[in-house]
Short mmCIF file of C-alpha atoms (C1' of nucleotides) in Angstrom, two decimals:
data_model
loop_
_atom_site.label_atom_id
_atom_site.label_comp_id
_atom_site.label_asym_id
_atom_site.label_seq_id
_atom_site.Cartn_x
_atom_site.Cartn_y
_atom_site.Cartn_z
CA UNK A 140 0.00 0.00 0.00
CA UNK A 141 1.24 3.45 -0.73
CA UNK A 142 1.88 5.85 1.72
CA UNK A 143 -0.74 8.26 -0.52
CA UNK A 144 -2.98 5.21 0.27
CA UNK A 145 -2.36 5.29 3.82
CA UNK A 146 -3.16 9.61 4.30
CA UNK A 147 -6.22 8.88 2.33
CA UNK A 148 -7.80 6.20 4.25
CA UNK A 149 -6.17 8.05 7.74
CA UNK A 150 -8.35 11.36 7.18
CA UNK A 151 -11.34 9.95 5.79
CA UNK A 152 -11.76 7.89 8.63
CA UNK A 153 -11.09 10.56 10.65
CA UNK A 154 -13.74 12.66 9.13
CA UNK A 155 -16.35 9.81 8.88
CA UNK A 156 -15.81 9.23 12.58
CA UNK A 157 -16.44 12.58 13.58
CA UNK A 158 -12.57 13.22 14.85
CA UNK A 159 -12.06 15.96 12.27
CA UNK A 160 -15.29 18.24 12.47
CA UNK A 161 -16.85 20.01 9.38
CA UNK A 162 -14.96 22.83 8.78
CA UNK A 163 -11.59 21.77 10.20
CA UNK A 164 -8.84 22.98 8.47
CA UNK A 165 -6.16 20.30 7.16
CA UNK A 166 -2.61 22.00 6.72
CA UNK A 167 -0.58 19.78 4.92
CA UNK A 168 2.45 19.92 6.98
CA UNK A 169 0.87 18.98 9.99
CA UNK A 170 -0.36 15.93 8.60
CA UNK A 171 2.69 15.35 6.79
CA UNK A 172 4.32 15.36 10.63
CA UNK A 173 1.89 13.51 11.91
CA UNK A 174 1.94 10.45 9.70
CA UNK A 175 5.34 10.85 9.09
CA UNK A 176 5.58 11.05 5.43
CA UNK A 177 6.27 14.23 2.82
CA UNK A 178 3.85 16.51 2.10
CA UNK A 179 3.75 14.54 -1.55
CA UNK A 180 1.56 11.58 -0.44
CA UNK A 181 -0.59 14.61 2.04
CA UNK A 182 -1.39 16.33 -1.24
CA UNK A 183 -2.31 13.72 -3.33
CA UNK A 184 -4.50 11.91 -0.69
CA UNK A 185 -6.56 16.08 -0.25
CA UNK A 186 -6.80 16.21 -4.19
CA UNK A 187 -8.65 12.26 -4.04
CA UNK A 188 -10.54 13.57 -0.72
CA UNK A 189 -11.99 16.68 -2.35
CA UNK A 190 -12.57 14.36 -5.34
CA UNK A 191 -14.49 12.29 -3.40
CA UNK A 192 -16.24 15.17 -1.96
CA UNK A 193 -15.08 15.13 1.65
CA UNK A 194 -12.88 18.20 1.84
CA UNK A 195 -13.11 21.45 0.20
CA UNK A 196 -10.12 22.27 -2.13
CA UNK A 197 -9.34 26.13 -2.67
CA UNK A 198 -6.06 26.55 -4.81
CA UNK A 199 -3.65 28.72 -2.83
CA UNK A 200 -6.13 28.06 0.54
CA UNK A 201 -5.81 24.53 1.19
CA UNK A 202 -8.15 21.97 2.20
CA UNK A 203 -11.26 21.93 5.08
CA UNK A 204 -13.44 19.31 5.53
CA UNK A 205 -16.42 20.11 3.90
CA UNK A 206 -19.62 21.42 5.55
CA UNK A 207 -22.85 19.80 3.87
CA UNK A 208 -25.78 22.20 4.57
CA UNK A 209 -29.07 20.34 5.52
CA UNK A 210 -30.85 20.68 1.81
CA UNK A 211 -27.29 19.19 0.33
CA UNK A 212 -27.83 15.95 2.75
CA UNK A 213 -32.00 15.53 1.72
CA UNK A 214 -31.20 15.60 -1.60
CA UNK A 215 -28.48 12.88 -1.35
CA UNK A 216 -31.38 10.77 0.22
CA UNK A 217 -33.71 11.73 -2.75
CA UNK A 218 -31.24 10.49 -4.64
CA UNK A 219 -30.18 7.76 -3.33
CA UNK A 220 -33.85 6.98 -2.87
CA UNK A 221 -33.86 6.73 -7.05
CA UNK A 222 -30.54 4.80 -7.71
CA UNK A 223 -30.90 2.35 -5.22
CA UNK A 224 -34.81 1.77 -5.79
CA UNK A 225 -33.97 0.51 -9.32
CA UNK A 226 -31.09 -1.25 -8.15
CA UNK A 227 -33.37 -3.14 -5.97
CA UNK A 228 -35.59 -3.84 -8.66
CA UNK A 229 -32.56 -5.01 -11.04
CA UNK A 230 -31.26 -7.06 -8.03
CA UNK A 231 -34.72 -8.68 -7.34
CA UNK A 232 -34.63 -10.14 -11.17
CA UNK A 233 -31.01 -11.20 -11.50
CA UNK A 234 -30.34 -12.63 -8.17
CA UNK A 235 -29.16 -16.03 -7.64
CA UNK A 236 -29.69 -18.35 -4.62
CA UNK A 237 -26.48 -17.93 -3.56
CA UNK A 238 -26.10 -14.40 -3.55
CA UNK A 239 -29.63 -14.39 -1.57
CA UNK A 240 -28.09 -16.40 1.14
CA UNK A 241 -25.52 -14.40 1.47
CA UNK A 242 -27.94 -11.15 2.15
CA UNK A 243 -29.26 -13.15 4.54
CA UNK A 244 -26.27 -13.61 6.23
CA UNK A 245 -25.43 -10.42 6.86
CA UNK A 246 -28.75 -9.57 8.22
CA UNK A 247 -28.86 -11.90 10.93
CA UNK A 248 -25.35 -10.70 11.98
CA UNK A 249 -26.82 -7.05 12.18
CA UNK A 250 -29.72 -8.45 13.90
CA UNK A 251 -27.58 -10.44 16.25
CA UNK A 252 -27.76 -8.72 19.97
CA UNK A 253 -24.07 -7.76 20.38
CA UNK A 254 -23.81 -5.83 17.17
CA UNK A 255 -24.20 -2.36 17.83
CA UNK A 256 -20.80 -1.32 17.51
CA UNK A 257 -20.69 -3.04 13.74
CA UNK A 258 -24.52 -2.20 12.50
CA UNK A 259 -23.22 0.84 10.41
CA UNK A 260 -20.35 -1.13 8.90
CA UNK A 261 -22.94 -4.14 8.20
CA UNK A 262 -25.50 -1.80 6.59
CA UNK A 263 -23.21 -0.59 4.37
CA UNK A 264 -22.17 -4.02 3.06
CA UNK A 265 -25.81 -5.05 2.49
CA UNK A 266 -26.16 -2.14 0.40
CA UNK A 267 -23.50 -2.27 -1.11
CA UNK A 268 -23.71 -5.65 -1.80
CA UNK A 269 -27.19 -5.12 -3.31
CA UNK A 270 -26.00 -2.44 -5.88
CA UNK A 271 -23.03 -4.87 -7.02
CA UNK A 272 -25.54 -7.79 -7.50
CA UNK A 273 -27.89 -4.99 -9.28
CA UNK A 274 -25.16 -4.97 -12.05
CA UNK A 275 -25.95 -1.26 -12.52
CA UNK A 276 -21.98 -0.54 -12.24
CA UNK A 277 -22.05 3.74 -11.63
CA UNK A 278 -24.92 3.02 -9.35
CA UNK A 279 -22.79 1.74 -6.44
CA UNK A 280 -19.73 4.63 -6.74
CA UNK A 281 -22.34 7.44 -6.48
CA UNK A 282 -24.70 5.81 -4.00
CA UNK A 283 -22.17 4.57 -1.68
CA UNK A 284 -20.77 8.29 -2.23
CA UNK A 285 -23.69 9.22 -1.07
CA UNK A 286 -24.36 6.90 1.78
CA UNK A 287 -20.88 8.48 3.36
CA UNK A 288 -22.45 11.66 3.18
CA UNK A 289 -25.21 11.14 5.57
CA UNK A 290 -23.14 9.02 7.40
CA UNK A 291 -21.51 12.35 8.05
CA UNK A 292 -24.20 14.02 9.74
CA UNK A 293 -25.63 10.36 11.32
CA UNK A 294 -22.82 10.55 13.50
CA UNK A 295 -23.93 12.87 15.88
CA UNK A 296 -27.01 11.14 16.49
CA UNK A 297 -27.77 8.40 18.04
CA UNK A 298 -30.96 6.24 16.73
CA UNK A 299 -33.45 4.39 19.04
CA UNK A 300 -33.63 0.31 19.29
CA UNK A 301 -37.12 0.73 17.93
CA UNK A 302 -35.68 2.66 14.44
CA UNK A 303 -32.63 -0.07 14.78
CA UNK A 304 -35.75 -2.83 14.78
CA UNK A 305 -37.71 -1.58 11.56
CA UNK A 306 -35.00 -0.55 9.46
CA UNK A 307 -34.27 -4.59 10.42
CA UNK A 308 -37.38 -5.40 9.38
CA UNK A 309 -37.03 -2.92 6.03
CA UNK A 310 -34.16 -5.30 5.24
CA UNK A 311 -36.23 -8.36 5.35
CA UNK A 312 -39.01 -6.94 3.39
CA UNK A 313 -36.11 -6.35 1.05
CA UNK A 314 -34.76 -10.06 1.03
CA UNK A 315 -38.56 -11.53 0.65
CA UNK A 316 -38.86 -9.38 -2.45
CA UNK A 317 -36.00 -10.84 -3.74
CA UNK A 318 -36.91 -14.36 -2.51
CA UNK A 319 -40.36 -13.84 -4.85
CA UNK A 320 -38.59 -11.74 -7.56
CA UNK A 321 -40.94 -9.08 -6.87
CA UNK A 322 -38.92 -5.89 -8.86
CA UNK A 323 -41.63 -3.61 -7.89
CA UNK A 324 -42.30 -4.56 -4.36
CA UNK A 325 -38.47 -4.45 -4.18
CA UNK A 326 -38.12 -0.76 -5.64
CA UNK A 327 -41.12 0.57 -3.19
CA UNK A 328 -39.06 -1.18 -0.26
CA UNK A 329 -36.17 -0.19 -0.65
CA UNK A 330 -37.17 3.72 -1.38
CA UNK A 331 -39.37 3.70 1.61
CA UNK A 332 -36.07 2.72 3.52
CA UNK A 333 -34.25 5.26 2.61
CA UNK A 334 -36.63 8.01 2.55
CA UNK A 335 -37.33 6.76 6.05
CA UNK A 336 -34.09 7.46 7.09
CA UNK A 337 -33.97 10.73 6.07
CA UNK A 338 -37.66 11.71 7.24
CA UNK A 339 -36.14 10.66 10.68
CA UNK A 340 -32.78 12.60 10.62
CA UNK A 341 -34.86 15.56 9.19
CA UNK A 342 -37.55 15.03 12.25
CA UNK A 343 -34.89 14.31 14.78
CA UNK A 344 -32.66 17.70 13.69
CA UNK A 345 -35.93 19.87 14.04
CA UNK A 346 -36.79 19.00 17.28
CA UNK A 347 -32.98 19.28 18.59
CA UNK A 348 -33.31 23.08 17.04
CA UNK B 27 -4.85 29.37 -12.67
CA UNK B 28 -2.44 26.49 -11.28
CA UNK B 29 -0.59 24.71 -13.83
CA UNK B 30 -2.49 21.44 -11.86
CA UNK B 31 -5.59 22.63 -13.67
CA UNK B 32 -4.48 23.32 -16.85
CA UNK B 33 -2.74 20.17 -17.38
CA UNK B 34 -6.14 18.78 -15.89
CA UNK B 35 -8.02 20.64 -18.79
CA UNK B 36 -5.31 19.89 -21.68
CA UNK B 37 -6.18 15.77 -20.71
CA UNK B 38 -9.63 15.86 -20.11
CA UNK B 39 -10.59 18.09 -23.40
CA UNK B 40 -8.16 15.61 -25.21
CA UNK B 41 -10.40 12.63 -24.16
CA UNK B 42 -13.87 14.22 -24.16
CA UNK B 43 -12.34 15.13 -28.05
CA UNK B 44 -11.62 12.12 -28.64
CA UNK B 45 -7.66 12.87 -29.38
CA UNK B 46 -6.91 10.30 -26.83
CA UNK B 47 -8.40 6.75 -27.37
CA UNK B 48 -9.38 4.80 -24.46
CA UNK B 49 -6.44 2.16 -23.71
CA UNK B 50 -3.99 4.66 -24.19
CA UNK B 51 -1.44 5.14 -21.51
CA UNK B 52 -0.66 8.23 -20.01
CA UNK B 53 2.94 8.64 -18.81
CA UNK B 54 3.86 11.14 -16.40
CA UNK B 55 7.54 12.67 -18.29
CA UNK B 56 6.06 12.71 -21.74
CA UNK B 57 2.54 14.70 -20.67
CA UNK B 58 5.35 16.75 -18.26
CA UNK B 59 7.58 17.97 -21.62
CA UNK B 60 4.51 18.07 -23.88
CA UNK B 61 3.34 21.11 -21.96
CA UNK B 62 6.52 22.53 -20.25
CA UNK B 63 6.06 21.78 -16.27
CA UNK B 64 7.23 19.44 -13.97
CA UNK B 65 6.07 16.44 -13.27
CA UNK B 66 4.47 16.82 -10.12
CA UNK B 67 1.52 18.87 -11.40
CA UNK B 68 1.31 15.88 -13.73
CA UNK B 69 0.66 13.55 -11.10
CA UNK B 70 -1.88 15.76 -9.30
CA UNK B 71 -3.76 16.24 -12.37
CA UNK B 72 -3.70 12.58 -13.12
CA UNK B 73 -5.51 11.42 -10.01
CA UNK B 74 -8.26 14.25 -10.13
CA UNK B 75 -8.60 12.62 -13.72
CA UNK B 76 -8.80 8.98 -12.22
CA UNK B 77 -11.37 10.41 -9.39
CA UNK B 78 -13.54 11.86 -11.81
CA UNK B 79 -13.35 8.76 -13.94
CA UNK B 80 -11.49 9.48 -17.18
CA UNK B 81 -9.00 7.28 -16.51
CA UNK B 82 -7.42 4.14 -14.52
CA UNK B 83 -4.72 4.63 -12.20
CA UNK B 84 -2.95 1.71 -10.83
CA UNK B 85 -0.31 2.10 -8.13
CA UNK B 86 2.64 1.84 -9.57
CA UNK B 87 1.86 0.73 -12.65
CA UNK B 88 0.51 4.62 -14.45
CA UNK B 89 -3.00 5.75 -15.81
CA UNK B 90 -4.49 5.06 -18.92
CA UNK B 91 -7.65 6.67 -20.61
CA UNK B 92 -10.48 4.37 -19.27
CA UNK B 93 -12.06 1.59 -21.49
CA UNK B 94 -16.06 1.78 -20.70
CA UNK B 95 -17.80 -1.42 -21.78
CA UNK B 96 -20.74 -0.92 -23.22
CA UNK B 97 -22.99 -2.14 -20.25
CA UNK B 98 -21.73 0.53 -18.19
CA UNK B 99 -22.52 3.16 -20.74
CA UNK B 100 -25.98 1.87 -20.82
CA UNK B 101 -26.33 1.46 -16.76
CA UNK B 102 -24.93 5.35 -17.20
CA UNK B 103 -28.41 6.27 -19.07
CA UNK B 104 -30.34 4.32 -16.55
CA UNK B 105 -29.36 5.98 -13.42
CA UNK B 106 -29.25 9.56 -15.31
CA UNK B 107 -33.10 8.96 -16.37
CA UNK B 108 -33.77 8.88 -13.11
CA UNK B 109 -31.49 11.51 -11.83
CA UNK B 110 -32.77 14.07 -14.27
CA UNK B 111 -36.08 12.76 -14.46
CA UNK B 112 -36.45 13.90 -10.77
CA UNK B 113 -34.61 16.77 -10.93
CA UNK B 114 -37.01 17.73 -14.28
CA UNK B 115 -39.77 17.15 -12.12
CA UNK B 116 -38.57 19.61 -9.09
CA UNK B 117 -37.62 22.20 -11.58
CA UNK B 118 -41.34 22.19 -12.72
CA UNK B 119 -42.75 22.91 -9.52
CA UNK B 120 -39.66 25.21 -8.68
CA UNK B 121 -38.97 27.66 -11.75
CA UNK B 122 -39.00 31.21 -12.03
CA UNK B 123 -39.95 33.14 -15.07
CA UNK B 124 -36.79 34.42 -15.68
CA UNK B 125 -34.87 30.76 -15.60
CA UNK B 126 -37.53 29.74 -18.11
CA UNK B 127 -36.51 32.11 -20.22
CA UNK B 128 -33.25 31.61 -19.89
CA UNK B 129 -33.92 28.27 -20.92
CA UNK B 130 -35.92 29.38 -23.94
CA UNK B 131 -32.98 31.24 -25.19
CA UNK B 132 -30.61 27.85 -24.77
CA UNK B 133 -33.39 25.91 -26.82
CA UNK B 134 -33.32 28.54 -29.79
CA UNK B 135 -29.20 29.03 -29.76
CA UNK B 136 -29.48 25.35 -30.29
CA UNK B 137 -32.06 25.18 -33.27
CA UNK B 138 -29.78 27.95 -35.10
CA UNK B 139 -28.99 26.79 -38.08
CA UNK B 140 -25.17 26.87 -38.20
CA UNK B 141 -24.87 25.22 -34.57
CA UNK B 142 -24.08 21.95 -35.16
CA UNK B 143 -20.69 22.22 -33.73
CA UNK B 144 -21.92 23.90 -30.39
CA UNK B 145 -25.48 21.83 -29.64
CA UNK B 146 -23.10 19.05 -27.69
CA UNK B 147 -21.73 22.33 -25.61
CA UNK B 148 -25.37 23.49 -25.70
CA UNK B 149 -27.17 20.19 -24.54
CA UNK B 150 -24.33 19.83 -21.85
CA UNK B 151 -25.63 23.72 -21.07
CA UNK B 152 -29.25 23.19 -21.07
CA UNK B 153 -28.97 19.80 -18.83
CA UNK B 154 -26.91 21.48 -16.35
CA UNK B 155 -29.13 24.64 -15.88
CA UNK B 156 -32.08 22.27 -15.19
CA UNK B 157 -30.34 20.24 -12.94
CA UNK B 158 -29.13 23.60 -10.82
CA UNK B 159 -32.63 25.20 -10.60
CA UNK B 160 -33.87 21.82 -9.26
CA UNK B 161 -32.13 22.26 -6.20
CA UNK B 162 -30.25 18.72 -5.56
CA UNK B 163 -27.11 20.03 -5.07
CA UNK B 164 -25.91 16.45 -6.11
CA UNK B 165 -27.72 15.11 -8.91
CA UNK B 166 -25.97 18.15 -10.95
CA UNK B 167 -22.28 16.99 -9.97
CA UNK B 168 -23.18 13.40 -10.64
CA UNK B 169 -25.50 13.70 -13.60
CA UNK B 170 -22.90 15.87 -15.50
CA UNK B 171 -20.46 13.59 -14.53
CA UNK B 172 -22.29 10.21 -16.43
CA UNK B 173 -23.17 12.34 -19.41
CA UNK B 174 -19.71 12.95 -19.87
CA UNK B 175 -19.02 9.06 -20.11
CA UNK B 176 -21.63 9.05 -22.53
CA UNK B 177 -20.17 11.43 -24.59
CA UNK B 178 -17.08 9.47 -24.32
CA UNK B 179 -18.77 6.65 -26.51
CA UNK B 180 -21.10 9.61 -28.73
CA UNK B 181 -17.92 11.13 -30.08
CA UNK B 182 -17.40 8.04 -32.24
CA UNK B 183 -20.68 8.78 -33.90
CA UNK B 184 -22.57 11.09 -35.61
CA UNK B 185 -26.47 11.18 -35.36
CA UNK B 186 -28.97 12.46 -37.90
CA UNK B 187 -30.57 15.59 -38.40
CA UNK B 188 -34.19 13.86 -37.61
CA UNK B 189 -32.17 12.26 -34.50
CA UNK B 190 -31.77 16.27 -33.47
CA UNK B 191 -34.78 17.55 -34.37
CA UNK B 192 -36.58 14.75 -32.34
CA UNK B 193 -34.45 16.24 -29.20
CA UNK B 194 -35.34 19.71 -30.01
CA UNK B 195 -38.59 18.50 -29.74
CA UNK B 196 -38.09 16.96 -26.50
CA UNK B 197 -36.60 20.20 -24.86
CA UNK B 198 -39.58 22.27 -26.13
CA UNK B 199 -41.69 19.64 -24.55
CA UNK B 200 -39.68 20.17 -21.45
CA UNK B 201 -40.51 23.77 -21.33
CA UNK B 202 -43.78 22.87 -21.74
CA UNK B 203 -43.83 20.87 -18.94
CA UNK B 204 -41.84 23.66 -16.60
CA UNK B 205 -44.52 26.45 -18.15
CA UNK B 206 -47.73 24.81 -17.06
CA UNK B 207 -45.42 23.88 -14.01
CA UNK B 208 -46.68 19.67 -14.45
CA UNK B 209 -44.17 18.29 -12.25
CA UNK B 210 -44.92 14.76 -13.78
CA UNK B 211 -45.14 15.82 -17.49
CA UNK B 212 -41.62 17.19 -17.18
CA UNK B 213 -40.29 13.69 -15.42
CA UNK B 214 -41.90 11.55 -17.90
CA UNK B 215 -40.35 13.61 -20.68
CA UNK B 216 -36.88 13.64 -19.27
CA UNK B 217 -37.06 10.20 -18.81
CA UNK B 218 -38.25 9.67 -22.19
CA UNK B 219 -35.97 11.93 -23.59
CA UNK B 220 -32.55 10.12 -22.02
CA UNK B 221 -33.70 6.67 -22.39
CA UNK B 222 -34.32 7.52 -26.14
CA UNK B 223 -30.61 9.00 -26.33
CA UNK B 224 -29.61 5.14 -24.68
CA UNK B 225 -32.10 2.64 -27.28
CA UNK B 226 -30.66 5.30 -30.02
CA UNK B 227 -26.82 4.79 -29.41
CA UNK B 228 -27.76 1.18 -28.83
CA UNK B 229 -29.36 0.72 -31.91
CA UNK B 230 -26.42 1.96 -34.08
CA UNK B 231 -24.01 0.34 -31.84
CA UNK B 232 -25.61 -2.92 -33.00
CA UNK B 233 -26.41 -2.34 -36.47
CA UNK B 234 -22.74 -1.37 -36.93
CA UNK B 235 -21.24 -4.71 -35.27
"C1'" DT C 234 9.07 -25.86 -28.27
"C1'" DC C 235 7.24 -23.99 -24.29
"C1'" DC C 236 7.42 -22.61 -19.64
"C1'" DT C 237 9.77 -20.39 -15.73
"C1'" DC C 238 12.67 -17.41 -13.54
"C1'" DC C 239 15.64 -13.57 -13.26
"C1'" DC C 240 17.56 -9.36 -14.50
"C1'" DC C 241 17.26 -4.72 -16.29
"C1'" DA C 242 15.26 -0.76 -18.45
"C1'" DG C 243 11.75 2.35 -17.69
"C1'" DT C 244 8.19 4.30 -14.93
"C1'" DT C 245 6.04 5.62 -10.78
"C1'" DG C 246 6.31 6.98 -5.62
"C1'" DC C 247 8.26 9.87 -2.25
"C1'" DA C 248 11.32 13.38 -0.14
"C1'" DT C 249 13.42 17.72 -0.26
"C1'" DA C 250 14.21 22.47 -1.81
"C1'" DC C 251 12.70 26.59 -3.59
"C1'" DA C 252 9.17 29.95 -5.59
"C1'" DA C 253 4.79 32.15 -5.31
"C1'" DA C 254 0.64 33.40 -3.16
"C1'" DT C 255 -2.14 34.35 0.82
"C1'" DA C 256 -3.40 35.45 5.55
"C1'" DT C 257 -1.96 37.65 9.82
"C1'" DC C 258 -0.34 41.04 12.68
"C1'" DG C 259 1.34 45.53 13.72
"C1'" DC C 260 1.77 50.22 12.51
"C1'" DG C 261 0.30 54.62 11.07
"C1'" DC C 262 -3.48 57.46 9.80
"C1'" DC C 263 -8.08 59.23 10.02
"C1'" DG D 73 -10.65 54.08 19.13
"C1'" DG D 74 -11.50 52.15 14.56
"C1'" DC D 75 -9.97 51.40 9.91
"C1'" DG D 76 -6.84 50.78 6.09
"C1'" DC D 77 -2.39 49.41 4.55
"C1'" DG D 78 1.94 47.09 4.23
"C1'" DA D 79 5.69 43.95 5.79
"C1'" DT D 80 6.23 39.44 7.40
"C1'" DA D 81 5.31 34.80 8.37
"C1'" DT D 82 2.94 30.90 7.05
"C1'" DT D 83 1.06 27.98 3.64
"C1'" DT D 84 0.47 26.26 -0.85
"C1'" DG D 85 2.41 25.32 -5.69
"C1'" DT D 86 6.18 23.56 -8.52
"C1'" DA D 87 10.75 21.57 -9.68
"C1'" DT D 88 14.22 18.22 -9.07
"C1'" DG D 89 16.58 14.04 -7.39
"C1'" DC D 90 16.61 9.56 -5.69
"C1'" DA D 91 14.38 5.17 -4.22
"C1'" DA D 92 11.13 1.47 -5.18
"C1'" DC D 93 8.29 -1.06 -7.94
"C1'" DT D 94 6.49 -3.04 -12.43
"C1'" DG D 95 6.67 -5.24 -16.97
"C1'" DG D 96 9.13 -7.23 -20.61
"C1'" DG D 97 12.85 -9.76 -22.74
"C1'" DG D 98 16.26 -13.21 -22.63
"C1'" DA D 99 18.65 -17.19 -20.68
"C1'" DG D 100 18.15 -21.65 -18.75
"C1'" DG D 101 15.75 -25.89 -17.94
"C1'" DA D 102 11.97 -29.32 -18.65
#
DNA sequence: TCCTCCCCAGTTGCATACAAATATCGCGCC
DNA sequence: GGCGCGATATTTGTATGCAACTGGGGAGGA
């Protein structure tokens, strides 16, 4: 792995986590010191971040990470609403036993008790997952792009058990569909999940001010 | 401007043109003397390239225009049918008089008789001022984005003059749509309208082996 | 004859040094 | 005391040199 690799991965995670705040500014010689590499790798890895659409990128200003103002985050979810609703429906007619099984997998190891700490990580690979099956290549670069976004503002909330329980249950619908090769029952599920998820941030941010 | 972005621009116009065929490797010292700077610019400029998805970059190993396959061109249409057709259907419900017009204006530049070098420019134009007025801050940056792979795979062929006057007619019908502000009219048409661009290129792709 | 391994030419990855641009702080002026 | 301006310090942009890796060609063996 490259050391440009490395910076990359270091920050990103940094910023998904919630470590680095919106708005932080990254100077590339303290992150050079820090990781203990040139500022060559530092730059590269802010060019691929702001690429990506974490950072903001000013020539002659250097790099912040970037601040997503609320209507930027409900579109993503409109979005993603689209692009993963057909990718469901794709998914539901292509799928092969195999495959289904393992979906199903990987939601009874979200579902299992002790898997708090992992559910994010898990989510993702079942979407994920579910656009690669859905053979629609572009769909999962941008929608996964996408996901990281919210993640982004998700991490300063925390979600009940009962939201953790029906987005479970979302899943399943999802998997059924798929059992039956039901493209349009798949599409409707799969939107309603998502636009669930951002009805909820949305009603969770107004009532927090 | 840096020399990052114009060595950025020099690539990317050579691709979109058509100057560079995909497969063809893009080696830092030769790009470097071609245009008089160092290489390090080079580099930079070569992994916003790879981010944005013009070319492959393996460590080590250099970038090369990227090869699309023809089922990611067409998974491209898919997922912008239902980009645009949602952000079509926003814009509707979202317009002012004076974007319409603005629009108008774009439409009749593009009918001109003598402007078959500029409607590509023009459609890229038109596409990207609904996309802005419909608010998802996304669906512009990725939208634009997958119409440029499209255009990757257009360049190689040249369409009729019914084949343009049948999308002329699909823009009017778009302003239409945003005049009598019919939110669904103006989805249905975009859909139609980038779907038909899809069976079109398909069709010829085909009949031509 | 074909396959495998190794070596070498060529290219990319990284570090360092210097140039250019910007932001900050202090000074003088209003 | 507040505001504008300029020198300075900090940060980014670019060039160059060296180290590390990849890919291809040739020698050796099966």
């Amino acid at each position: 792995m490259t050391a440009t690799e490395r910076v990359y991965a270091h920050i990103r995670d940094q910023i998904l986590a919630g470590t680095l705040r919106p708005g932080a500014r990254l100077g590339e010689a303290g992150i050079a010191a820090d990781l203990g590499v040139s500022r060559t790798p530092v730059r590269e890895a802010l060019r691929k971040l702001s690429a990506d659409g974490y950072t903001d990128l000013r020539p002659h200003a250097g790099a912040a990470v970037r601040l997503w103002d609320p209507a930027e985050v409900r579109s993503s979810f409109a979005i993603r609403a689209d692009i993963e609703g057909q990718a469901a429906a794709r998914t539901a007619q292509t799928i092969t036993t195999g495959q289904l099984a393992g979906l199903e997998q990987l939601c009874a190891r979200m579902e299992a008790p002790g898997a708090v700490a992992q559910r994010s990580e898990l989510n993702r690979e079942l979407h994920q997952t579910i656009l690669r099956i859905s053979g629609l290549v572009h769909a999962e670069r941008i929608a996964m792009q996408l996901a990281d976004i919210a993640l982004l503002t998700l991490t300063f909330h925390s979600f009940s058990n009962a939201q953790a329980e029906r987005s479970d249950s979302d899943h399943r619908m999802l998997l059924m569909a798929f059992r039956i090769r039901d493209a349009d029952y798949a599409q409707a599920v799969m939107r309603t999940h998502i636009l669930t998820a951002a009805a909820v941030l949305d009603d969770v941010s107004r009532s927090r001010g």
